[in-house]
Amino acid sequence: MKLFIGLDSSTQSMKALVIDVDTGKVTASAAVNFSTDLPKYRSPNGALPNKDPLVKHSNPLMWLDAMDLVFSKLKKAKVPMGKVMGISGSGQQHGSVYLNSKFLEIVGGLKNSKSLAEQIKPALSRQTSPIWMDSSTSAECKEISKAVGAKKLQELTGSPAIERFTGPQIRKFWKTEPANYEKTEYIHLVSSFMASVLGGCSAPIDYGDGAGMNLLNLKTLVWDKKICEATAPGLIEKLPAIVPSRKIAGRLCSYFSKYGLKPGIPVIAWSGDNPSSLVGVGAGESGTAVISLGTSDTFFAAMDSAHTDPKGYGHVFGNPTGGFMSLICFKNGSLAREKVKDGCGADWNDFEKALSESTPGNDGNMMLPYFVPETTPLVLKAAVRYSGTPAFCKGKAPASVKIRAVVESQALSMKLHSAWIGQDFKCIRVTGGASKSPGICQIIADVFQARVEKIAVPDSAGLGAAVRAAQYVCSGKITGYYAKFAAASETVKPDKSTAGIYKKMLAKFAAFEK
Ligand code: XUL
């Protein structure tokens, strides 16, 4: 038995997955849901309530309680914790945690008798963490772009200044709370913060997640001094080390022996959820694109060359298996599908039925489903728009037409905004909750005219983390791990007869969006 744990600290939950490299199986899993398991944090969707719809923060203590809880769930499920040989993890991207001078001493001496949240609370120099859903930093984006040069910033970091990215968020903290910024000695991402707690140290940030900060120079692969200076004073000294994803972050500290884990086992650098999913779905080599259908929908793929998106919506991140990956994030993912479903008074079975009853092309009916501010394209004020027949535009079309409109429009938007990557993907691997839907998978296959493949393990971010930990300890080629854990379990073929319909519709959608 060669067991490894992959943790997934995501927007709405914390999950743990245990894999056995000998059998190629996921042997156990556990999940902590912030809404049902940790209601005291009042963040059922992962963010604290705020009057300003552009502000989205979380309580980092919630993530710590979730870590304690997920390990105790694994222990209760009688997982042979003492046999676990390594741990890694995946974190929601861009979110940041601000820590004072006590942090190192506290994580270095965690006591078994108290919880993580209780012990780490005094180390927070900012009580809340801005997360990826926050869009409140447009002013800071403009300031950083002006100081560095918009084009240069994109060329060096792989992205123009982006509201949810960590650099603009740090600048806002410095501008609005200068005294607390001054007290901050360490700024971690969600991923490196969680790795720090496991390792009892200040853990490094990996190239995958580090590239989502607007601070990492992708040419030199170190923090860019000038960009850091343009972001906030003294920032570079507050950032952890930056390393390739395959590096060790630390050794598991004795605190976790209360869950039966062996102190000293390697904690491999954590990565962001999207880079981690790239590994988890077996798409670390170029040629296959991935669509992750979750709270946000993301489109990503390993890249042959680190070129950037001329429109500025797409990003370049480090690929945990080496080289780079593209990433495009659509904030209105499952949320938009849910809003349309609820608006029709339907449940998910009705939603599925609607997709099978309506026809490709939807008689030209489509929508811009920005129920919350959108990133691709950038829309700072929620706005929903309709195009098509008068009945549809007045909200009077049948539910099946409305439901097809949201799914087709989302797929067309992905096709439109992924063109800059310059690869004609013939295979798309889908993951995330909505990838279970046959109707959604068929629409993606038809819009892209590509084969859509699913893998058996739904939590690809956690799986990617577990696989990275296993590869660190047991070595071997990553493709060997893909064969064991990420083989295609189901394939959806494109309907060739729809190619022309969607080609025309894409041009119309592009004009509509413009
Ligand atoms: C990616 C992004 C989201 C989060 C979700 O840039 O912001 O996909 O990573 O956790």
Short mmCIF file of C-alpha atoms and ligand atoms in Angstrom, two decimals:
data_model
loop_
_atom_site.label_atom_id
_atom_site.label_comp_id
_atom_site.label_asym_id
_atom_site.label_seq_id
_atom_site.Cartn_x
_atom_site.Cartn_y
_atom_site.Cartn_z
CA MET A 1 0.00 0.00 0.00
CA LYS A 2 1.44 3.40 -1.03
CA LEU A 3 -1.00 6.05 0.18
CA PHE A 4 -0.99 9.79 -0.63
CA ILE A 5 -3.40 12.54 0.29
CA GLY A 6 -4.53 15.36 -2.02
CA LEU A 7 -6.40 18.19 -0.32
CA ASP A 8 -8.59 20.62 -2.22
CA SER A 9 -9.24 23.91 -0.43
CA SER A 10 -11.86 25.37 -2.73
CA THR A 11 -14.40 28.19 -2.60
CA GLN A 12 -17.26 26.29 -0.99
CA SER A 13 -15.61 23.26 0.58
CA MET A 14 -12.49 21.42 1.66
CA LYS A 15 -12.07 17.93 0.25
CA ALA A 16 -9.51 15.21 0.85
CA LEU A 17 -8.75 12.34 -1.45
CA VAL A 18 -6.58 9.32 -0.61
CA ILE A 19 -4.94 7.43 -3.47
CA ASP A 20 -3.02 4.16 -3.49
CA VAL A 21 -0.26 4.15 -6.08
CA ASP A 22 0.03 0.35 -5.92
CA THR A 23 -3.56 -0.29 -6.97
CA GLY A 24 -4.17 2.91 -8.97
CA LYS A 25 -7.32 3.54 -6.93
CA VAL A 26 -8.84 6.34 -4.89
CA THR A 27 -9.24 4.49 -1.59
CA ALA A 28 -11.04 7.13 0.48
CA SER A 29 -12.35 10.66 0.40
CA ALA A 30 -13.92 13.16 2.77
CA ALA A 31 -15.48 16.58 2.35
CA VAL A 32 -16.26 19.54 4.56
CA ASN A 33 -18.93 21.83 3.22
CA PHE A 34 -18.73 25.42 4.49
CA SER A 35 -22.48 25.84 4.35
CA THR A 36 -23.55 22.69 6.21
CA ASP A 37 -20.45 21.78 8.28
CA LEU A 38 -19.26 25.26 9.29
CA PRO A 39 -22.38 27.47 9.39
CA LYS A 40 -20.88 29.70 12.12
CA TYR A 41 -18.74 31.40 9.46
CA ARG A 42 -21.85 32.64 7.61
CA SER A 43 -20.27 31.93 4.23
CA PRO A 44 -22.47 29.30 2.59
CA ASN A 45 -21.08 30.13 -0.85
CA GLY A 46 -17.56 30.64 0.42
CA ALA A 47 -17.61 34.43 0.86
CA LEU A 48 -18.71 36.70 3.70
CA PRO A 49 -21.74 38.94 3.10
CA ASN A 50 -20.82 42.48 1.97
CA LYS A 51 -22.88 45.51 0.93
CA ASP A 52 -20.64 46.01 -2.09
CA PRO A 53 -21.25 43.26 -4.67
CA LEU A 54 -17.70 43.71 -5.95
CA VAL A 55 -16.14 42.79 -2.58
CA LYS A 56 -15.73 39.09 -1.80
CA HIS A 57 -13.73 38.08 1.24
CA SER A 58 -13.52 34.89 3.30
CA ASN A 59 -12.48 34.14 6.85
CA PRO A 60 -9.19 32.18 6.67
CA LEU A 61 -10.04 30.58 10.04
CA MET A 62 -12.87 28.78 8.24
CA TRP A 63 -10.31 27.10 5.97
CA LEU A 64 -8.31 26.02 9.04
CA ASP A 65 -11.35 24.58 10.81
CA ALA A 66 -12.14 22.79 7.55
CA MET A 67 -8.64 21.28 7.50
CA ASP A 68 -9.02 19.95 11.06
CA LEU A 69 -12.47 18.60 10.23
CA VAL A 70 -11.52 16.89 6.98
CA PHE A 71 -8.64 15.01 8.67
CA SER A 72 -10.87 13.95 11.54
CA LYS A 73 -13.41 12.68 8.98
CA LEU A 74 -10.68 10.59 7.29
CA LYS A 75 -9.59 9.21 10.66
CA LYS A 76 -13.18 8.35 11.59
CA ALA A 77 -13.56 6.56 8.26
CA LYS A 78 -10.67 4.30 9.42
CA VAL A 79 -8.24 5.38 6.70
CA PRO A 80 -4.84 3.89 7.68
CA MET A 81 -3.40 7.37 8.23
CA GLY A 82 -0.03 6.04 9.47
CA LYS A 83 0.59 4.60 6.01
CA VAL A 84 0.25 7.95 4.20
CA MET A 85 3.62 8.73 2.57
CA GLY A 86 3.09 12.30 1.37
CA ILE A 87 0.56 15.14 1.11
CA SER A 88 -0.02 17.96 -1.32
CA GLY A 89 -2.92 20.20 -2.10
CA SER A 90 -4.76 22.55 -4.36
CA GLY A 91 -6.19 25.93 -3.40
CA GLN A 92 -8.72 28.29 -4.93
CA GLN A 93 -6.48 30.68 -6.88
CA HIS A 94 -5.59 34.33 -6.18
CA GLY A 95 -6.95 34.49 -2.57
CA SER A 96 -4.44 35.85 -0.07
CA VAL A 97 -3.73 35.52 3.66
CA TYR A 98 -1.92 38.25 5.64
CA LEU A 99 0.25 37.25 8.59
CA ASN A 100 2.25 39.10 11.21
CA SER A 101 5.62 38.46 12.85
CA LYS A 102 4.18 35.76 15.16
CA PHE A 103 3.28 33.46 12.26
CA LEU A 104 6.49 31.44 12.03
CA GLU A 105 6.72 30.79 15.75
CA ILE A 106 3.05 29.81 15.91
CA VAL A 107 3.01 27.38 12.95
CA GLY A 108 6.39 26.02 14.08
CA GLY A 109 5.00 25.08 17.51
CA LEU A 110 1.39 23.99 16.96
CA LYS A 111 0.01 22.17 20.02
CA ASN A 112 -2.12 19.03 19.67
CA SER A 113 -4.50 20.17 22.37
CA LYS A 114 -5.93 23.18 20.50
CA SER A 115 -7.45 23.68 17.06
CA LEU A 116 -5.54 25.21 14.13
CA ALA A 117 -7.91 28.20 13.96
CA GLU A 118 -7.54 28.96 17.67
CA GLN A 119 -3.75 28.88 17.50
CA ILE A 120 -3.24 30.72 14.20
CA LYS A 121 -5.78 33.51 14.81
CA PRO A 122 -3.25 35.77 16.62
CA ALA A 123 -0.93 35.52 13.58
CA LEU A 124 -3.44 37.20 11.22
CA SER A 125 -2.62 40.82 10.37
CA ARG A 126 -5.81 41.02 8.31
CA GLN A 127 -8.89 39.23 9.60
CA THR A 128 -10.35 38.44 6.18
CA SER A 129 -8.91 37.20 2.90
CA PRO A 130 -9.91 38.61 -0.48
CA ILE A 131 -10.74 35.68 -2.78
CA TRP A 132 -10.92 35.18 -6.56
CA MET A 133 -14.55 36.36 -6.71
CA ASP A 134 -13.55 39.89 -5.67
CA SER A 135 -13.68 42.51 -8.46
CA SER A 136 -13.19 45.62 -6.33
CA THR A 137 -9.68 46.62 -7.41
CA SER A 138 -10.18 48.37 -10.77
CA ALA A 139 -8.48 51.54 -9.48
CA GLU A 140 -5.46 49.57 -8.28
CA CYS A 141 -5.28 47.69 -11.61
CA LYS A 142 -5.12 51.03 -13.43
CA GLU A 143 -2.42 52.34 -11.09
CA ILE A 144 -0.21 49.27 -11.44
CA SER A 145 -0.69 49.21 -15.25
CA LYS A 146 0.24 52.86 -15.45
CA ALA A 147 3.37 52.45 -13.34
CA VAL A 148 4.65 49.32 -15.10
CA GLY A 149 3.16 49.82 -18.57
CA ALA A 150 0.09 47.73 -19.43
CA LYS A 151 1.78 45.82 -22.24
CA LYS A 152 4.91 45.15 -20.26
CA LEU A 153 2.94 43.89 -17.27
CA GLN A 154 1.13 41.38 -19.47
CA GLU A 155 4.30 40.33 -21.27
CA LEU A 156 6.19 39.75 -18.01
CA THR A 157 3.47 38.22 -15.81
CA GLY A 158 1.33 36.49 -18.47
CA SER A 159 -1.71 38.67 -17.65
CA PRO A 160 -2.67 42.32 -17.68
CA ALA A 161 -3.64 43.76 -14.27
CA ILE A 162 -6.69 41.74 -13.19
CA GLU A 163 -9.08 42.68 -10.38
CA ARG A 164 -9.04 39.30 -8.61
CA PHE A 165 -5.28 38.79 -8.95
CA THR A 166 -3.28 39.07 -5.75
CA GLY A 167 -1.05 42.05 -6.63
CA PRO A 168 -3.93 44.54 -7.13
CA GLN A 169 -5.59 43.09 -4.01
CA ILE A 170 -2.41 43.67 -1.98
CA ARG A 171 -2.21 47.23 -3.27
CA LYS A 172 -5.78 47.88 -2.12
CA PHE A 173 -4.93 46.53 1.36
CA TRP A 174 -1.88 48.81 1.55
CA LYS A 175 -3.96 51.83 0.44
CA THR A 176 -6.92 51.20 2.73
CA GLU A 177 -5.22 49.71 5.81
CA PRO A 178 -1.63 50.98 5.78
CA ALA A 179 -1.00 50.21 9.47
CA ASN A 180 -2.12 46.58 9.09
CA TYR A 181 -0.12 46.28 5.88
CA GLU A 182 2.90 47.50 7.84
CA LYS A 183 2.33 44.79 10.46
CA THR A 184 2.21 42.11 7.74
CA GLU A 185 5.37 40.03 7.46
CA TYR A 186 4.11 37.24 5.22
CA ILE A 187 1.59 37.31 2.40
CA HIS A 188 0.50 33.83 1.38
CA LEU A 189 -1.84 32.46 -1.23
CA VAL A 190 -4.54 30.06 -0.02
CA SER A 191 -2.36 27.24 -1.40
CA SER A 192 0.91 28.24 0.29
CA PHE A 193 -0.89 29.16 3.53
CA MET A 194 -2.38 25.68 3.84
CA ALA A 195 0.98 24.09 2.97
CA SER A 196 2.62 26.30 5.65
CA VAL A 197 0.24 24.99 8.29
CA LEU A 198 0.95 21.36 7.34
CA GLY A 199 4.70 21.93 7.23
CA GLY A 200 4.96 24.20 10.28
CA CYS A 201 6.88 26.72 8.19
CA SER A 202 6.41 29.56 5.73
CA ALA A 203 5.89 27.39 2.61
CA PRO A 204 6.86 28.46 -0.91
CA ILE A 205 4.41 29.41 -3.66
CA ASP A 206 4.59 27.31 -6.85
CA TYR A 207 4.79 28.64 -10.44
CA GLY A 208 1.22 27.44 -11.12
CA ASP A 209 -0.46 29.56 -8.47
CA GLY A 210 2.25 32.25 -8.28
CA ALA A 211 1.50 33.29 -11.86
CA GLY A 212 -1.99 34.35 -10.76
CA MET A 213 -0.65 37.27 -8.75
CA ASN A 214 0.52 39.81 -11.39
CA LEU A 215 3.88 39.69 -9.58
CA LEU A 216 5.80 36.72 -11.01
CA ASN A 217 8.14 37.34 -13.93
CA LEU A 218 7.53 34.37 -16.23
CA LYS A 219 10.81 34.95 -18.06
CA THR A 220 13.04 34.81 -14.97
CA LEU A 221 10.64 32.80 -12.77
CA VAL A 222 11.28 35.03 -9.76
CA TRP A 223 9.22 37.84 -8.20
CA ASP A 224 9.62 40.93 -10.38
CA LYS A 225 11.25 43.62 -8.25
CA LYS A 226 9.90 46.57 -10.24
CA ILE A 227 6.34 45.23 -10.41
CA CYS A 228 6.41 44.47 -6.67
CA GLU A 229 7.59 48.04 -6.00
CA ALA A 230 4.80 49.43 -8.19
CA THR A 231 2.28 47.31 -6.25
CA ALA A 232 3.04 48.16 -2.61
CA PRO A 233 6.11 49.28 -0.65
CA GLY A 234 8.30 46.55 0.81
CA LEU A 235 6.17 43.87 -0.85
CA ILE A 236 8.96 41.61 -2.12
CA GLU A 237 10.20 41.00 1.46
CA LYS A 238 6.73 39.81 2.49
CA LEU A 239 6.42 37.21 -0.30
CA PRO A 240 7.38 33.57 0.28
CA ALA A 241 9.92 31.79 -1.93
CA ILE A 242 8.74 30.87 -5.42
CA VAL A 243 9.48 27.31 -6.61
CA PRO A 244 8.61 24.75 -9.30
CA SER A 245 5.53 22.75 -8.26
CA ARG A 246 7.52 19.54 -7.82
CA LYS A 247 9.47 20.90 -4.81
CA ILE A 248 8.99 19.92 -1.21
CA ALA A 249 7.39 22.66 0.91
CA GLY A 250 8.21 21.13 4.28
CA ARG A 251 7.79 18.05 6.47
CA LEU A 252 4.47 17.33 8.17
CA CYS A 253 4.52 18.83 11.66
CA SER A 254 3.71 16.80 14.76
CA TYR A 255 0.32 18.54 15.24
CA PHE A 256 -1.19 16.21 12.64
CA SER A 257 -0.21 13.06 14.57
CA LYS A 258 -3.56 13.57 16.34
CA TYR A 259 -5.15 12.30 13.15
CA GLY A 260 -2.77 9.33 12.98
CA LEU A 261 -0.52 10.87 10.30
CA LYS A 262 3.23 10.29 10.60
CA PRO A 263 5.15 13.50 11.37
CA GLY A 264 7.99 14.15 8.95
CA ILE A 265 6.34 12.85 5.75
CA PRO A 266 6.89 15.23 2.81
CA VAL A 267 4.44 18.07 2.17
CA ILE A 268 4.86 18.87 -1.52
CA ALA A 269 4.30 22.47 -2.67
CA TRP A 270 0.59 23.13 -3.15
CA SER A 271 -0.69 24.62 -6.39
CA GLY A 272 -3.79 26.46 -7.60
CA ASP A 273 -6.93 24.47 -8.33
CA ASN A 274 -6.73 24.92 -12.09
CA PRO A 275 -3.03 23.93 -12.45
CA SER A 276 -3.72 21.02 -10.11
CA SER A 277 -6.71 19.93 -12.22
CA LEU A 278 -4.54 19.97 -15.34
CA VAL A 279 -2.55 17.14 -13.71
CA GLY A 280 -5.63 15.47 -12.22
CA VAL A 281 -7.35 15.08 -15.59
CA GLY A 282 -4.16 13.88 -17.25
CA ALA A 283 -3.71 16.89 -19.54
CA GLY A 284 -0.26 18.09 -18.47
CA GLU A 285 1.08 17.55 -22.02
CA SER A 286 -0.19 19.81 -24.81
CA GLY A 287 -2.98 18.77 -27.20
CA THR A 288 -5.88 18.29 -24.81
CA ALA A 289 -7.90 21.19 -23.43
CA VAL A 290 -9.73 21.04 -20.12
CA ILE A 291 -13.05 22.60 -19.21
CA SER A 292 -13.78 22.70 -15.51
CA LEU A 293 -17.46 23.38 -14.79
CA GLY A 294 -17.65 24.62 -11.22
CA THR A 295 -18.53 27.77 -9.27
CA SER A 296 -16.49 29.44 -12.02
CA ASP A 297 -16.06 27.73 -15.38
CA THR A 298 -12.48 27.57 -16.54
CA PHE A 299 -10.87 26.61 -19.85
CA PHE A 300 -7.21 25.64 -19.76
CA ALA A 301 -4.53 23.67 -21.56
CA ALA A 302 -0.80 22.98 -21.48
CA MET A 303 0.98 25.44 -23.79
CA ASP A 304 3.82 24.89 -26.22
CA SER A 305 4.85 28.55 -25.98
CA ALA A 306 4.00 31.16 -23.34
CA HIS A 307 2.27 33.69 -25.64
CA THR A 308 -0.40 36.02 -24.23
CA ASP A 309 -4.03 36.85 -25.08
CA PRO A 310 -4.18 40.07 -27.16
CA LYS A 311 -7.61 40.82 -25.65
CA GLY A 312 -6.22 40.37 -22.13
CA TYR A 313 -8.85 37.96 -20.79
CA GLY A 314 -6.72 34.81 -20.90
CA HIS A 315 -3.76 34.11 -18.63
CA VAL A 316 -0.50 32.20 -18.67
CA PHE A 317 0.27 30.16 -15.54
CA GLY A 318 3.02 27.67 -14.68
CA ASN A 319 2.15 24.10 -15.63
CA PRO A 320 2.93 21.90 -12.59
CA THR A 321 4.48 19.26 -14.86
CA GLY A 322 6.81 21.83 -16.47
CA GLY A 323 6.41 24.72 -18.94
CA PHE A 324 3.25 26.80 -19.06
CA MET A 325 -0.52 26.55 -19.32
CA SER A 326 -3.24 28.86 -20.58
CA LEU A 327 -6.24 29.68 -18.41
CA ILE A 328 -9.45 31.56 -19.02
CA CYS A 329 -11.90 32.06 -16.16
CA PHE A 330 -15.63 32.67 -16.57
CA LYS A 331 -17.01 33.77 -13.21
CA ASN A 332 -20.64 33.11 -14.13
CA GLY A 333 -20.31 29.34 -14.31
CA SER A 334 -22.66 27.12 -12.32
CA LEU A 335 -24.19 30.22 -10.79
CA ALA A 336 -25.63 31.35 -14.14
CA ARG A 337 -26.89 27.84 -14.94
CA GLU A 338 -28.54 27.73 -11.53
CA LYS A 339 -30.15 31.16 -11.94
CA VAL A 340 -31.68 30.18 -15.28
CA LYS A 341 -32.82 26.82 -13.86
CA ASP A 342 -34.45 28.53 -10.86
CA GLY A 343 -35.98 31.21 -13.09
CA CYS A 344 -37.72 28.41 -14.99
CA GLY A 345 -38.91 26.78 -11.76
CA ALA A 346 -36.99 23.69 -12.84
CA ASP A 347 -34.76 21.16 -11.07
CA TRP A 348 -31.58 19.59 -12.49
CA ASN A 349 -33.58 16.71 -14.02
CA ASP A 350 -35.81 19.20 -15.84
CA PHE A 351 -32.64 21.05 -16.89
CA GLU A 352 -31.26 17.86 -18.47
CA LYS A 353 -34.58 17.08 -20.13
CA ALA A 354 -34.71 20.62 -21.54
CA LEU A 355 -31.31 20.16 -23.19
CA SER A 356 -32.43 16.91 -24.82
CA GLU A 357 -35.73 18.41 -26.04
CA SER A 358 -34.37 21.62 -27.59
CA THR A 359 -32.42 21.81 -30.82
CA PRO A 360 -28.80 22.80 -31.61
CA GLY A 361 -28.65 26.47 -32.56
CA ASN A 362 -31.76 27.19 -30.43
CA ASP A 363 -33.39 29.15 -33.32
CA GLY A 364 -30.71 31.80 -32.83
CA ASN A 365 -31.66 32.47 -29.19
CA MET A 366 -28.70 33.28 -26.98
CA MET A 367 -27.84 35.29 -23.90
CA LEU A 368 -25.09 37.08 -22.01
CA PRO A 369 -25.51 35.45 -18.57
CA TYR A 370 -23.63 37.89 -16.34
CA PHE A 371 -25.64 37.41 -13.15
CA VAL A 372 -22.56 38.51 -11.17
CA PRO A 373 -19.68 40.71 -12.44
CA GLU A 374 -17.84 38.79 -15.17
CA THR A 375 -14.13 38.48 -15.96
CA THR A 376 -14.34 37.10 -19.50
CA PRO A 377 -15.29 39.50 -20.97
CA LEU A 378 -14.75 42.10 -18.24
CA VAL A 379 -18.18 43.26 -16.97
CA LEU A 380 -18.08 45.03 -13.60
CA LYS A 381 -21.81 45.41 -13.12
CA ALA A 382 -24.04 42.35 -13.26
CA ALA A 383 -26.08 42.44 -16.50
CA VAL A 384 -28.11 39.82 -18.35
CA ARG A 385 -28.88 40.37 -22.04
CA TYR A 386 -30.90 38.40 -24.58
CA SER A 387 -30.75 38.11 -28.36
CA GLY A 388 -33.09 36.15 -30.63
CA THR A 389 -36.84 35.93 -31.16
CA PRO A 390 -39.09 38.63 -29.60
CA ALA A 391 -40.70 36.03 -27.31
CA PHE A 392 -37.31 34.88 -26.02
CA CYS A 393 -36.09 38.45 -25.48
CA LYS A 394 -39.24 39.20 -23.47
CA GLY A 395 -38.65 36.13 -21.28
CA LYS A 396 -41.66 34.34 -22.79
CA ALA A 397 -39.91 31.43 -24.51
CA PRO A 398 -40.38 27.85 -23.23
CA ALA A 399 -38.04 26.75 -20.41
CA SER A 400 -36.21 24.37 -22.77
CA VAL A 401 -35.19 27.33 -24.97
CA LYS A 402 -34.04 29.43 -22.00
CA ILE A 403 -32.02 26.54 -20.58
CA ARG A 404 -30.36 25.72 -23.90
CA ALA A 405 -29.57 29.41 -24.33
CA VAL A 406 -27.45 29.61 -21.18
CA VAL A 407 -25.50 26.43 -21.94
CA GLU A 408 -24.92 27.19 -25.62
CA SER A 409 -23.95 30.79 -24.88
CA GLN A 410 -21.43 29.68 -22.25
CA ALA A 411 -19.89 27.16 -24.67
CA LEU A 412 -19.74 29.77 -27.46
CA SER A 413 -18.07 32.23 -25.10
CA MET A 414 -15.44 29.61 -24.26
CA LYS A 415 -14.84 28.92 -27.95
CA LEU A 416 -14.58 32.64 -28.72
CA HIS A 417 -12.26 33.51 -25.86
CA SER A 418 -9.96 30.51 -26.22
CA ALA A 419 -9.09 31.21 -29.87
CA TRP A 420 -5.94 33.17 -28.86
CA ILE A 421 -4.36 29.93 -27.59
CA GLY A 422 -4.01 29.02 -31.28
CA GLN A 423 -4.65 25.28 -30.99
CA ASP A 424 -7.48 23.42 -32.66
CA PHE A 425 -8.28 21.05 -29.79
CA LYS A 426 -9.62 17.70 -30.93
CA CYS A 427 -10.03 16.44 -27.39
CA ILE A 428 -11.52 18.26 -24.39
CA ARG A 429 -11.52 16.73 -20.93
CA VAL A 430 -14.32 17.93 -18.70
CA THR A 431 -14.38 18.02 -14.93
CA GLY A 432 -16.35 19.66 -12.10
CA GLY A 433 -19.94 19.13 -10.94
CA ALA A 434 -21.73 20.05 -14.19
CA SER A 435 -19.53 17.70 -16.26
CA LYS A 436 -21.92 14.95 -15.12
CA SER A 437 -24.57 16.43 -17.43
CA PRO A 438 -24.78 14.57 -20.77
CA GLY A 439 -26.57 17.55 -22.35
CA ILE A 440 -23.86 20.05 -21.39
CA CYS A 441 -21.10 17.69 -22.59
CA GLN A 442 -22.86 17.22 -25.96
CA ILE A 443 -23.16 20.98 -26.47
CA ILE A 444 -19.45 21.45 -25.70
CA ALA A 445 -18.55 18.63 -28.12
CA ASP A 446 -20.72 20.19 -30.85
CA VAL A 447 -19.63 23.82 -30.38
CA PHE A 448 -15.94 22.83 -30.39
CA GLN A 449 -16.40 19.91 -32.81
CA ALA A 450 -14.14 17.97 -30.49
CA ARG A 451 -14.30 14.69 -28.59
CA VAL A 452 -15.29 15.31 -24.96
CA GLU A 453 -13.83 12.90 -22.42
CA LYS A 454 -14.63 12.40 -18.75
CA ILE A 455 -12.46 10.74 -16.15
CA ALA A 456 -13.78 8.61 -13.31
CA VAL A 457 -12.63 10.84 -10.41
CA PRO A 458 -14.79 13.97 -10.13
CA ASP A 459 -12.41 15.97 -7.89
CA SER A 460 -9.61 16.48 -10.39
CA ALA A 461 -7.95 19.25 -8.35
CA GLY A 462 -7.55 17.00 -5.30
CA LEU A 463 -6.51 14.10 -7.51
CA GLY A 464 -3.86 16.24 -9.22
CA ALA A 465 -2.48 17.17 -5.80
CA ALA A 466 -2.37 13.54 -4.63
CA VAL A 467 -0.69 12.48 -7.88
CA ARG A 468 1.93 15.23 -7.55
CA ALA A 469 2.71 14.07 -4.00
CA ALA A 470 2.97 10.48 -5.21
CA GLN A 471 5.27 11.39 -8.08
CA TYR A 472 7.56 13.30 -5.70
CA VAL A 473 7.97 10.31 -3.38
CA CYS A 474 7.75 7.36 -5.80
CA SER A 475 9.19 9.18 -8.88
CA GLY A 476 8.39 7.80 -12.36
CA LYS A 477 6.92 9.53 -15.41
CA ILE A 478 3.75 11.57 -15.00
CA THR A 479 2.18 9.72 -17.95
CA GLY A 480 2.36 6.51 -15.91
CA TYR A 481 0.24 8.20 -13.23
CA TYR A 482 -2.22 9.45 -15.87
CA ALA A 483 -2.67 5.89 -17.13
CA LYS A 484 -3.41 4.71 -13.57
CA PHE A 485 -5.64 7.51 -12.32
CA ALA A 486 -6.89 9.62 -15.21
CA ALA A 487 -7.89 7.27 -18.04
CA ALA A 488 -10.99 8.36 -19.99
CA SER A 489 -14.06 6.70 -18.49
CA GLU A 490 -16.58 8.04 -21.02
CA THR A 491 -16.42 9.78 -24.41
CA VAL A 492 -18.96 12.07 -26.06
CA LYS A 493 -18.53 12.44 -29.83
CA PRO A 494 -19.37 15.66 -31.67
CA ASP A 495 -22.37 15.62 -33.98
CA LYS A 496 -20.78 16.67 -37.27
CA SER A 497 -24.08 17.92 -38.66
CA THR A 498 -24.04 20.78 -36.12
CA ALA A 499 -20.63 22.16 -37.22
CA GLY A 500 -22.12 24.69 -39.65
CA ILE A 501 -24.84 25.81 -37.23
CA TYR A 502 -22.35 26.63 -34.49
CA LYS A 503 -19.86 28.25 -36.86
CA LYS A 504 -22.52 30.78 -37.90
CA MET A 505 -23.78 31.15 -34.34
CA LEU A 506 -20.26 31.89 -33.06
CA ALA A 507 -19.96 34.88 -35.41
CA LYS A 508 -23.37 36.13 -34.26
CA PHE A 509 -22.46 35.59 -30.61
CA ALA A 510 -19.21 37.55 -31.03
CA ALA A 511 -21.13 40.51 -32.52
CA PHE A 512 -23.78 40.29 -29.79
CA GLU A 513 -21.17 40.26 -27.02
CA LYS A 514 -19.37 43.22 -28.56
C1 XUL B 1 -8.99 31.20 -11.92
C2 XUL B 1 -10.00 31.57 -10.93
C3 XUL B 1 -10.94 30.53 -10.41
C4 XUL B 1 -10.53 30.03 -9.06
C5 XUL B 1 -11.61 29.13 -8.52
O1 XUL B 1 -8.26 32.28 -12.37
O2 XUL B 1 -10.09 32.68 -10.49
O3 XUL B 1 -11.06 29.46 -11.30
O4 XUL B 1 -9.30 29.39 -9.12
O5 XUL B 1 -11.23 28.49 -7.37
#
